[in-house]
Coordinates of N, CA and C in Angstrom, one line a residue:
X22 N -18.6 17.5 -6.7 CA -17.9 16.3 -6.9 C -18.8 15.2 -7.5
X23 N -18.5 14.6 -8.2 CA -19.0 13.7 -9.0 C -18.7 12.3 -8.1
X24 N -19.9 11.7 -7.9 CA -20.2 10.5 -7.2 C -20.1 9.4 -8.5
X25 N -19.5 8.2 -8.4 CA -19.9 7.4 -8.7 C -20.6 5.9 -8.3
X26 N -21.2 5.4 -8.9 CA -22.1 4.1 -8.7 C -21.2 2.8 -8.5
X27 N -21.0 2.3 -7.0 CA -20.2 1.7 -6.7 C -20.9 0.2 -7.3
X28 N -20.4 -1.2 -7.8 CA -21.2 -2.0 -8.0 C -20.6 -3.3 -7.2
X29 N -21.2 -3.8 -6.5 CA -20.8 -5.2 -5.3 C -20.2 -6.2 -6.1
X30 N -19.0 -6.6 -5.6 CA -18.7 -7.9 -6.3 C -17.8 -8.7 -5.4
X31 N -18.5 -10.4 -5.9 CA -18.1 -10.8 -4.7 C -16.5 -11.5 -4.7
X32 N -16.2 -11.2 -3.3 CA -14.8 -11.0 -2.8 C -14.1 -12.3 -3.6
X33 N -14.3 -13.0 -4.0 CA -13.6 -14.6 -4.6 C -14.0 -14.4 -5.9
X34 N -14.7 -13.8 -6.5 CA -14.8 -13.7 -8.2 C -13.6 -13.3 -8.8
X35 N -12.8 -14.2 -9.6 CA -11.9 -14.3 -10.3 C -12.1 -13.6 -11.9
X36 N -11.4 -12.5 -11.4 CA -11.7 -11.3 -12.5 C -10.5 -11.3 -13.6
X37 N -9.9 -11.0 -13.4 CA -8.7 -10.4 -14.1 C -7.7 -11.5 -14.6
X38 N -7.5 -12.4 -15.2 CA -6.8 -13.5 -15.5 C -4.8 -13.3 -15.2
X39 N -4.7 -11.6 -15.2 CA -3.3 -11.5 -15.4 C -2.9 -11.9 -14.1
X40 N -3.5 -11.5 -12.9 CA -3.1 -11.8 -11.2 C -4.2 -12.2 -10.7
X41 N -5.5 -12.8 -11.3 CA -6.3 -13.1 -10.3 C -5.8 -14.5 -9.3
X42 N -5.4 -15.3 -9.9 CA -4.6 -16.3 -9.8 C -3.7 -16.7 -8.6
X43 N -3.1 -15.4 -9.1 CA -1.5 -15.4 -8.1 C -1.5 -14.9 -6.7
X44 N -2.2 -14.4 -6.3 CA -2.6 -13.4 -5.3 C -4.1 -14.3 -4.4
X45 N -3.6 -14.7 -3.3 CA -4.7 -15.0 -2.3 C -4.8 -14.4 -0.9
X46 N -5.8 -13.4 -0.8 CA -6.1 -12.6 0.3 C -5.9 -13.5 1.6
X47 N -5.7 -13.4 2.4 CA -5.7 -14.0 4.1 C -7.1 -14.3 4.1
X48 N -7.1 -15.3 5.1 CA -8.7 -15.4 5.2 C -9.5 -14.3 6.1
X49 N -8.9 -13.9 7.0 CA -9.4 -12.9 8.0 C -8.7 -11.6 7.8
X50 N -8.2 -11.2 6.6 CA -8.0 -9.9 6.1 C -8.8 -8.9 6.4
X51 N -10.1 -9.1 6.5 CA -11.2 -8.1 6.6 C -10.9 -7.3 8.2
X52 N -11.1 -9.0 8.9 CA -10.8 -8.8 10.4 C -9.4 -8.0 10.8
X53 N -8.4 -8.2 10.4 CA -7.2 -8.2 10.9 C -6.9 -6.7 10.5
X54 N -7.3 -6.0 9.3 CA -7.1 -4.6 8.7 C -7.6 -3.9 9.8
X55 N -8.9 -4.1 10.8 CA -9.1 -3.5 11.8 C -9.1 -3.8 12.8
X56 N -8.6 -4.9 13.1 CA -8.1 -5.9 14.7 C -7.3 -4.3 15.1
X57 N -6.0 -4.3 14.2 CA -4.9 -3.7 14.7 C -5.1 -2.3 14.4
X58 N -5.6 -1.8 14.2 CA -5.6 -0.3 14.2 C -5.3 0.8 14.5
X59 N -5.4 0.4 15.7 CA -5.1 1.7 16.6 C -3.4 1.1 17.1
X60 N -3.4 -0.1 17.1 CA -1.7 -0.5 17.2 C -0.6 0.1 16.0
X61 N -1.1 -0.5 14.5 CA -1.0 0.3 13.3 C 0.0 1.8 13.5
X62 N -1.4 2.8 13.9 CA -1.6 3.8 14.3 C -0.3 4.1 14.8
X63 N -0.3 3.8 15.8 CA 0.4 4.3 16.6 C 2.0 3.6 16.7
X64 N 2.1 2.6 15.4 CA 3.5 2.6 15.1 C 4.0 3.5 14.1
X65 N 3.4 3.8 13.1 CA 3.5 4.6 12.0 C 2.8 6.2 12.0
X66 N 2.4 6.5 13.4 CA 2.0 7.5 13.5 C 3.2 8.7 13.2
X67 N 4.3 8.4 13.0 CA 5.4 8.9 13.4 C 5.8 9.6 12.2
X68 N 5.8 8.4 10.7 CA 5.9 9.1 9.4 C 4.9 9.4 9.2
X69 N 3.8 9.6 9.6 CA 2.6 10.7 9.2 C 3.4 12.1 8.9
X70 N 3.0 13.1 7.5 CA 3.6 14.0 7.9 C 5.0 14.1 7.2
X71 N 5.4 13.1 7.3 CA 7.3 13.5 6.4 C 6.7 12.8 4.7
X72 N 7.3 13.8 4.4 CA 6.8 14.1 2.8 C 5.8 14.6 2.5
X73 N 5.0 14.9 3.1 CA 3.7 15.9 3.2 C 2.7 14.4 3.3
X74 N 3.0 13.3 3.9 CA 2.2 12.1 3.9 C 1.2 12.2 4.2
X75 N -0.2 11.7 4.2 CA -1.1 11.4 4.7 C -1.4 10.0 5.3
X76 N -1.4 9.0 4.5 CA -1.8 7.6 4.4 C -0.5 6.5 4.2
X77 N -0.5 5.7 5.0 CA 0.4 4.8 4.8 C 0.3 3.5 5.2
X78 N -0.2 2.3 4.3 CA -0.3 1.0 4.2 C 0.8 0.1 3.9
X79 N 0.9 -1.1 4.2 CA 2.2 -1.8 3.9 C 1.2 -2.9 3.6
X80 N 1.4 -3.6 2.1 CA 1.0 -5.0 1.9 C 2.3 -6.0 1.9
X81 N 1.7 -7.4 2.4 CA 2.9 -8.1 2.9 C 1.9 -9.2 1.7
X82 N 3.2 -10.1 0.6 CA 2.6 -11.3 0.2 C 3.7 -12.2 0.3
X83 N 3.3 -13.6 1.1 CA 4.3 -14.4 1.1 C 4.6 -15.6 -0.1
X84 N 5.6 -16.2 0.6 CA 6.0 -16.8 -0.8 C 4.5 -18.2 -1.6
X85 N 3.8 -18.3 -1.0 CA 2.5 -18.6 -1.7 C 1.3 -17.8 -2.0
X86 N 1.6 -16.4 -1.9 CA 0.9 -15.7 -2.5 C -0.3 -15.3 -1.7
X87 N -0.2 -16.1 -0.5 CA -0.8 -14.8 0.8 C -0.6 -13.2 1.0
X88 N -1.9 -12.5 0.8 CA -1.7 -11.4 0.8 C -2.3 -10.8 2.2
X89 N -1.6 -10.0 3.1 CA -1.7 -9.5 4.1 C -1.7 -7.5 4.1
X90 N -2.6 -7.1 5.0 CA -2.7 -5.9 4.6 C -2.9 -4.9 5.8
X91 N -1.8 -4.2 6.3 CA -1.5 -3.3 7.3 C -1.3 -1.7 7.2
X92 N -2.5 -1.2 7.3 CA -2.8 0.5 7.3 C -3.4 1.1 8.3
X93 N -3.0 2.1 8.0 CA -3.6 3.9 8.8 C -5.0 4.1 8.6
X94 N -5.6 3.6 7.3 CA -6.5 4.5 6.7 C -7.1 2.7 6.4
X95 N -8.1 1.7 7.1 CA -8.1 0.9 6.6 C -9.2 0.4 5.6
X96 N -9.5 1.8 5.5 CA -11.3 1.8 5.1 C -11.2 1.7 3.8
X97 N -9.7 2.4 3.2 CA -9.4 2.4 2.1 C -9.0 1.1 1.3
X98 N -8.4 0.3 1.8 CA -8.4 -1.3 1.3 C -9.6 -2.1 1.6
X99 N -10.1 -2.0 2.8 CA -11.7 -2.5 3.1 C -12.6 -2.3 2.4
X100 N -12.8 -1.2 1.8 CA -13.6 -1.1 0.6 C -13.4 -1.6 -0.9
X101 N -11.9 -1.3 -1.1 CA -11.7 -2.4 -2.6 C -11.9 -4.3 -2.3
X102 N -12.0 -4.2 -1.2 CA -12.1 -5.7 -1.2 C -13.2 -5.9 -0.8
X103 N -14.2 -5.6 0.0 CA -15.6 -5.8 0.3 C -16.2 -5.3 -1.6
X104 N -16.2 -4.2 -1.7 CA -16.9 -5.0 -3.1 C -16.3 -4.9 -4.2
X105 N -14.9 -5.8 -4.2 CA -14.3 -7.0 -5.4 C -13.7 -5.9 -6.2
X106 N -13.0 -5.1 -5.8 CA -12.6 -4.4 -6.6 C -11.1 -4.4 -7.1
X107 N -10.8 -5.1 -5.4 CA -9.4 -5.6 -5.8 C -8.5 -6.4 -6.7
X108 N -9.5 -7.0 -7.4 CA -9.4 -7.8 -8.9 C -9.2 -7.1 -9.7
X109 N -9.7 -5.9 -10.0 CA -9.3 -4.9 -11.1 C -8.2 -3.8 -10.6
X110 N -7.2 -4.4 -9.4 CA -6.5 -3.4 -9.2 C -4.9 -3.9 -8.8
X111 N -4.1 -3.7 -10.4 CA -3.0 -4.7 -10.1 C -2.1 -3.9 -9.1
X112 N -2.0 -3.0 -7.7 CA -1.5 -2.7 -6.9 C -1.3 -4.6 -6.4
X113 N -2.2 -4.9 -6.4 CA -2.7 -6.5 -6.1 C -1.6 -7.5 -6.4
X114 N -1.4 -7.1 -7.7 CA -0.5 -8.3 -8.4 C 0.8 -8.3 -8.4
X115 N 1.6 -9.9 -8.2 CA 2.7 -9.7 -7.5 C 3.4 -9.5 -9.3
X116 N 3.2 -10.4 -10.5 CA 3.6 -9.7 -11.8 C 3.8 -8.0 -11.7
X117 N 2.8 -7.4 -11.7 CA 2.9 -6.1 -11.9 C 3.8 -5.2 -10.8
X118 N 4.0 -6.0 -10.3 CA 5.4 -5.5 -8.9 C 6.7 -5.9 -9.7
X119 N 7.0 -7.1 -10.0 CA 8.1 -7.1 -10.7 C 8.4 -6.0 -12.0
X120 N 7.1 -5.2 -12.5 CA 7.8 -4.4 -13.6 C 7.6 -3.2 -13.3
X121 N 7.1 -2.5 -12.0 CA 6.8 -1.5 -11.7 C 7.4 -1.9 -10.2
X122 N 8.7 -0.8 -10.0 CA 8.8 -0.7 -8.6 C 8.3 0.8 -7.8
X123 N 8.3 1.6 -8.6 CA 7.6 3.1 -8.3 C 6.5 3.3 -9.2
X124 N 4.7 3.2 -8.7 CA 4.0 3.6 -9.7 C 2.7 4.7 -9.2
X125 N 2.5 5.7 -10.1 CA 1.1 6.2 -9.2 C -0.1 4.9 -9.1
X126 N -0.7 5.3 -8.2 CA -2.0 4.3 -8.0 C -3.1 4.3 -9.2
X127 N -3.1 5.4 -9.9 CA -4.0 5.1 -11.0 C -3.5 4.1 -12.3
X128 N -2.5 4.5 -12.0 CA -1.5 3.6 -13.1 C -1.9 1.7 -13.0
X129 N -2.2 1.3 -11.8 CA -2.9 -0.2 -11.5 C -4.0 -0.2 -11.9
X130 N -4.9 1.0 -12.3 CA -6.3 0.6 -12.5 C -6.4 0.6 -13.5
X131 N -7.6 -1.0 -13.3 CA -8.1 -1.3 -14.8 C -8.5 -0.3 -15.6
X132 N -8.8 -0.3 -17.1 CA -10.0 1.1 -17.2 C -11.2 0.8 -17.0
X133 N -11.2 -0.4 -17.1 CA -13.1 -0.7 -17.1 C -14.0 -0.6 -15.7
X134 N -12.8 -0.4 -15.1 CA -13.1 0.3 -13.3 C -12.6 1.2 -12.7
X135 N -12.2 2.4 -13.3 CA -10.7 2.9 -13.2 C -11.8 4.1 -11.9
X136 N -12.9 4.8 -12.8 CA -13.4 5.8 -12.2 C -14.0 5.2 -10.6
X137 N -14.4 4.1 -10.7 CA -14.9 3.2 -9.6 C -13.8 3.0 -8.3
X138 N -12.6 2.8 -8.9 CA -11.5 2.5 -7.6 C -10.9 3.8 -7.4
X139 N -10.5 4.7 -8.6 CA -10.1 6.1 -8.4 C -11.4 6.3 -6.9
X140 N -12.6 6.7 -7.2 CA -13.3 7.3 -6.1 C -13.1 6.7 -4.9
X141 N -13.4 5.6 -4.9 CA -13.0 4.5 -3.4 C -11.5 4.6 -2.8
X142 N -10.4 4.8 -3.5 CA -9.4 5.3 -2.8 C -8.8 6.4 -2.7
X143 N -9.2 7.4 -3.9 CA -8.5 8.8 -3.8 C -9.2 9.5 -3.2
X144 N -10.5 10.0 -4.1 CA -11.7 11.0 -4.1 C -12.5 10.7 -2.9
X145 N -13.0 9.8 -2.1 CA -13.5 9.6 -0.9 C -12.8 10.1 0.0
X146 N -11.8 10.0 0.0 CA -10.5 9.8 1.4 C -9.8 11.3 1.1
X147 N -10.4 12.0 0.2 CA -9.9 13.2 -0.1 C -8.1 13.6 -0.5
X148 N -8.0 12.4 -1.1 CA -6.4 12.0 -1.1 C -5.9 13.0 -3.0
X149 N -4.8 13.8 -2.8 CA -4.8 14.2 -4.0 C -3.6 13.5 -5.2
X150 N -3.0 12.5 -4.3 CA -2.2 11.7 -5.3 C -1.5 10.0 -4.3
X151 N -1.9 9.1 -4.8 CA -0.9 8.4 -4.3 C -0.4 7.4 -4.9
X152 N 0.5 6.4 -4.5 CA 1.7 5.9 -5.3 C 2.2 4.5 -4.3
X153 N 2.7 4.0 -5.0 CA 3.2 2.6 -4.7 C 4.8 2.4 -4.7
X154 N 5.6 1.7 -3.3 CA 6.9 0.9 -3.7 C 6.6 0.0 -3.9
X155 N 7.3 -0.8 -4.7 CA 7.3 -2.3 -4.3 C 8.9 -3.1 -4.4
X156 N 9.0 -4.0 -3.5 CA 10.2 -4.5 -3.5 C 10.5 -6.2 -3.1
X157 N 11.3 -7.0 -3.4 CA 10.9 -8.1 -2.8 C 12.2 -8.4 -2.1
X158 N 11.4 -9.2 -1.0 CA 12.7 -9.2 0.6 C 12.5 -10.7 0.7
X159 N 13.5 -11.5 0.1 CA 13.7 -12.7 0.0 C 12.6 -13.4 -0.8
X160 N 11.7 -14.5 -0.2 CA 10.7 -15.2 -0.8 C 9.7 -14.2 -1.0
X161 N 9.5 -12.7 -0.2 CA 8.4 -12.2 0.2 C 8.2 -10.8 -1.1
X162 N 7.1 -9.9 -1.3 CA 6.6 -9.2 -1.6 C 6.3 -8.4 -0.8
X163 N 7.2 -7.3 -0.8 CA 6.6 -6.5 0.2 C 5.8 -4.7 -0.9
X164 N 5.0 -4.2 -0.5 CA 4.5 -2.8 -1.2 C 4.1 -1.6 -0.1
X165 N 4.6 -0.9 -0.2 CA 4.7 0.3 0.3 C 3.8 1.5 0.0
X166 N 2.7 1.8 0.1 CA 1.8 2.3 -0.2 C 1.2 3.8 0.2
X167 N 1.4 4.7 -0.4 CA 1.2 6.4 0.2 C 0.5 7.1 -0.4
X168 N -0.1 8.2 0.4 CA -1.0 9.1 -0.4 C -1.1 10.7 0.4
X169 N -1.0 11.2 -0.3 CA -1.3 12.6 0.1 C -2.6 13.3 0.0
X170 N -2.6 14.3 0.8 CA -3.9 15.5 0.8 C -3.1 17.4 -0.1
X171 N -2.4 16.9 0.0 CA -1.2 18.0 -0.8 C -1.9 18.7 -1.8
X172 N -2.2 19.8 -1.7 CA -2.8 20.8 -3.2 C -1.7 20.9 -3.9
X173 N -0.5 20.9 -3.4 CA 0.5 21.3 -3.9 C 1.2 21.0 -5.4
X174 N 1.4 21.7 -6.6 CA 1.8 21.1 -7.8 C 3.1 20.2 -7.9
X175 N 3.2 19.4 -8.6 CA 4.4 18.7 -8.8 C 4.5 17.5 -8.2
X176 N 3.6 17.1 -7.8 CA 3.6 15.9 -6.5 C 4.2 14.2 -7.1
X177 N 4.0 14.3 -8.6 CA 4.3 13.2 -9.0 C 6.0 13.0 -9.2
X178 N 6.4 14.3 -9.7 CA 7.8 14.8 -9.8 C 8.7 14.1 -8.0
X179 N 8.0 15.1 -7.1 CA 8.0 15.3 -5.7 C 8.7 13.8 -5.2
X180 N 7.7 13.2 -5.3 CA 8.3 11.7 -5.0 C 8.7 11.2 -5.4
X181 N 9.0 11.2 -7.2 CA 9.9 10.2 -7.6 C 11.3 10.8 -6.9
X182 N 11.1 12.2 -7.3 CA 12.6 12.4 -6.4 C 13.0 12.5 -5.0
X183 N 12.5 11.7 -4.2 CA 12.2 11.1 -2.6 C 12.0 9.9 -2.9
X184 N 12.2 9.0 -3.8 CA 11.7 7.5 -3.9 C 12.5 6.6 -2.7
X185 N 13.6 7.2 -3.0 CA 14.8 6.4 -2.1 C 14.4 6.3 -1.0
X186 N 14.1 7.5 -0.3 CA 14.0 8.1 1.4 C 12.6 7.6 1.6
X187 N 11.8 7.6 0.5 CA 10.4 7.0 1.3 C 10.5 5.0 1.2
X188 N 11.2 4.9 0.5 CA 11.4 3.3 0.1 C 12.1 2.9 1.4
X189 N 13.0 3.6 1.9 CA 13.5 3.4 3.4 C 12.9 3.7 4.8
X190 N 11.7 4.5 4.2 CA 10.9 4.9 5.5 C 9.9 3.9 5.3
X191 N 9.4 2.6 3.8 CA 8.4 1.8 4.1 C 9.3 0.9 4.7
X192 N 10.8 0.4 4.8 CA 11.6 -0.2 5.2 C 11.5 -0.2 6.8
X193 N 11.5 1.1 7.6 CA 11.4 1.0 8.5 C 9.9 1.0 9.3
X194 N 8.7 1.2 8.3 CA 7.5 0.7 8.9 C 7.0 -0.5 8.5
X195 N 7.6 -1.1 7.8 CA 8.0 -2.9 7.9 C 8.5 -3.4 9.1
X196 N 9.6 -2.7 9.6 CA 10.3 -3.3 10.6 C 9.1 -3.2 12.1
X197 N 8.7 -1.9 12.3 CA 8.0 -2.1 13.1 C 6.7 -2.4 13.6
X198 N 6.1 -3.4 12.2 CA 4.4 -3.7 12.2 C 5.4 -5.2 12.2
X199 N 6.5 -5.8 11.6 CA 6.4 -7.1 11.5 C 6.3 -8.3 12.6
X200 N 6.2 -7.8 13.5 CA 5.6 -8.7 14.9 C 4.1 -8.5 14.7
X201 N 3.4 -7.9 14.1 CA 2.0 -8.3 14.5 C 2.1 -9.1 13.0
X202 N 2.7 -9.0 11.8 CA 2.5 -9.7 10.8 C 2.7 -11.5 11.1
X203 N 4.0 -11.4 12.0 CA 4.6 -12.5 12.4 C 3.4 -13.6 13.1
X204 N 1.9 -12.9 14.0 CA 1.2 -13.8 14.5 C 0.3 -13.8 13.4
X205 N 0.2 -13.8 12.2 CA -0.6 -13.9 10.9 C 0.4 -15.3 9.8
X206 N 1.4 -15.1 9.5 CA 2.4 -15.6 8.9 C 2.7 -17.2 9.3
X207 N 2.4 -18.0 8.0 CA 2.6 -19.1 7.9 C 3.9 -19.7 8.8
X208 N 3.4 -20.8 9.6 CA 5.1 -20.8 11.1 C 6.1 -21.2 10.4
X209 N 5.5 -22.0 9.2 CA 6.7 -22.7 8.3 C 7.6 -21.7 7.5
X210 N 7.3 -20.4 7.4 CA 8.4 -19.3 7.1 C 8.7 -18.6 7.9
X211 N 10.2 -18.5 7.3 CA 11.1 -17.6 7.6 C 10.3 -16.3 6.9
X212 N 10.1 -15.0 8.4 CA 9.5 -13.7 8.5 C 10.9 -12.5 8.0
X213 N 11.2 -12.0 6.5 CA 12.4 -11.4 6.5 C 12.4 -10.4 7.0
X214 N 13.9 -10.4 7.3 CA 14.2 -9.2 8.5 C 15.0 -8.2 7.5
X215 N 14.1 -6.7 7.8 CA 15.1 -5.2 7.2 C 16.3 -4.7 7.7
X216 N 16.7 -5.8 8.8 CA 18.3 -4.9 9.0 C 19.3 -5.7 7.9
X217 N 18.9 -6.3 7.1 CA 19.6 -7.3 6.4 C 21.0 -5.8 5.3
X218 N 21.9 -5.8 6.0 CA 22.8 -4.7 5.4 C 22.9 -4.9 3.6
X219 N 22.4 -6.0 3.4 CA 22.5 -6.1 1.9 C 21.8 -5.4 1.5
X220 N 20.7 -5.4 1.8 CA 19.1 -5.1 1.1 C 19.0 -3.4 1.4
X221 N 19.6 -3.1 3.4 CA 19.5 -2.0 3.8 C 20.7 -1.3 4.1
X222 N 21.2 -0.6 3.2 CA 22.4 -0.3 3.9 C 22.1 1.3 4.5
X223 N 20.9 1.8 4.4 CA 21.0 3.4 5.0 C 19.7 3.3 6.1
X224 N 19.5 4.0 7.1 CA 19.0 3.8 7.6 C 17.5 5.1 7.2
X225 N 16.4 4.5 7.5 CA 15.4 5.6 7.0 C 15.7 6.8 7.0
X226 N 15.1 7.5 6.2 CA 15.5 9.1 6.2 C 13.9 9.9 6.9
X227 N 13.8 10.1 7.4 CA 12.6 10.3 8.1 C 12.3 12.3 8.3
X228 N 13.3 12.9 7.8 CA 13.0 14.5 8.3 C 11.5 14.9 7.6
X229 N 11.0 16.2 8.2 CA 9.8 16.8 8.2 C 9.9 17.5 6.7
X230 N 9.6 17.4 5.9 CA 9.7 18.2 4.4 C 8.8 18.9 4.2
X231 N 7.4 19.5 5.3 CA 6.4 19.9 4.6 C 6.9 21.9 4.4
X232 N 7.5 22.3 4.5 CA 7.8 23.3 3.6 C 9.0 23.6 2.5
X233 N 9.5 22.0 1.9 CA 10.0 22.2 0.6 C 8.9 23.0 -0.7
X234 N 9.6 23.3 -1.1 CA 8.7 23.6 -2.6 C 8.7 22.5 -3.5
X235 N 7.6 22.5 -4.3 CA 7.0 21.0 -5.4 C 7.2 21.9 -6.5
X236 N 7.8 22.9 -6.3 CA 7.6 23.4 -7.8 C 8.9 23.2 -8.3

């Protein structure tokens, strides 16, 4: 495996002019990604597994562009942000959500860091493909974040044609992290709610898939 040379960059350096901007991390993001962890864990321990899942983060950005960040695997966003990587990675940017609502994860990376954040989220974590929802639920931004360990061929196929059912399964691990988001969240907003029948009219689809065929 081919290692690459990670280079430190600091967390507030204003990289990228397309979203550096629009996008402001929590102040205690660092803290908070592993405050809850094992709470995390053990809300979403549950879609572990359906779709051949491995990894499952939910980024929350509110309507001033607070970004909030709740995962399984937190080492995997801890490390694009401890060294500044997340500037070169429009998964980040709330623009690049508006024109991509289903995208693989390489698809956000810059090129001039591509092999740098590829290793830090895929190739580290031994992950063999992952991919992004994104959707927005009133004022808010919400991104749905997955990754597999799957040898399996076809995986990009795989999910687009599961987009629906996993878009409703980040639906329902929204629902149940948004009380810890709620003691993070500015008091002056309204926290949106996923039973909203407009937005949700089916309820997650959550069955076990790991012996469909990808082919």
């Amino acid at each position: 495996m081919k290692i690459y040379a990670i280079n430190r960059l600091p967390i507030t350096e204003a990289v990228d002019p397309t979203f550096s901007s629009e996008v402001i991390l929590h102040e205690n993001i660092l803290d908070i990604l592993f405050k809850h962890k094992e709470e995390i864990y053990k809300k979403l321990i549950d879609l572990k597994g359906t779709f051949l899942i491995d990894h499952i983060s939910i980024k929350i950005i509110d309507p001033s562009g607070k970004l909030l960040i709740f995962s399984i695997t937190p080492s995997v966003e801890y490390n694009l942000i401890v060294q500044g990587l997340w500037k070169h990675d429009k998964s980040f940017s709330i623009t690049f959500q508006e024109n991509n609502d289903f995208y693989p994860w390489e698809m956000a990376y810059s090129k001039d860091y591509f092999n740098e954040i590829k290793y830090l989220k895929e190739i580290k974590h031994g992950f063999t493909f992952g991919f992004n929802i994104s959707k927005k639920l009133g004022d808010f931004n919400l991104i749905y974040s997955y990754a597999t360990r799957s040898k399996n061929n076809g995986l990009p196929d795989y999910y687009e044609k599961h987009r629906n059912e996993l878009a409703h399964m980040g639906d329902y691990g929204y629902k149940v992290i948004s009380n810890i988001y709620a003691n993070y969240c500015n008091p002056n907003l309204d926290i949106p709610c996923t039973t909203d029948k407009k937005n949700y009219p089916q309820k997650p689809f959550l069955t076990l898939l790991i012996n469909e065929s990808l082919l």
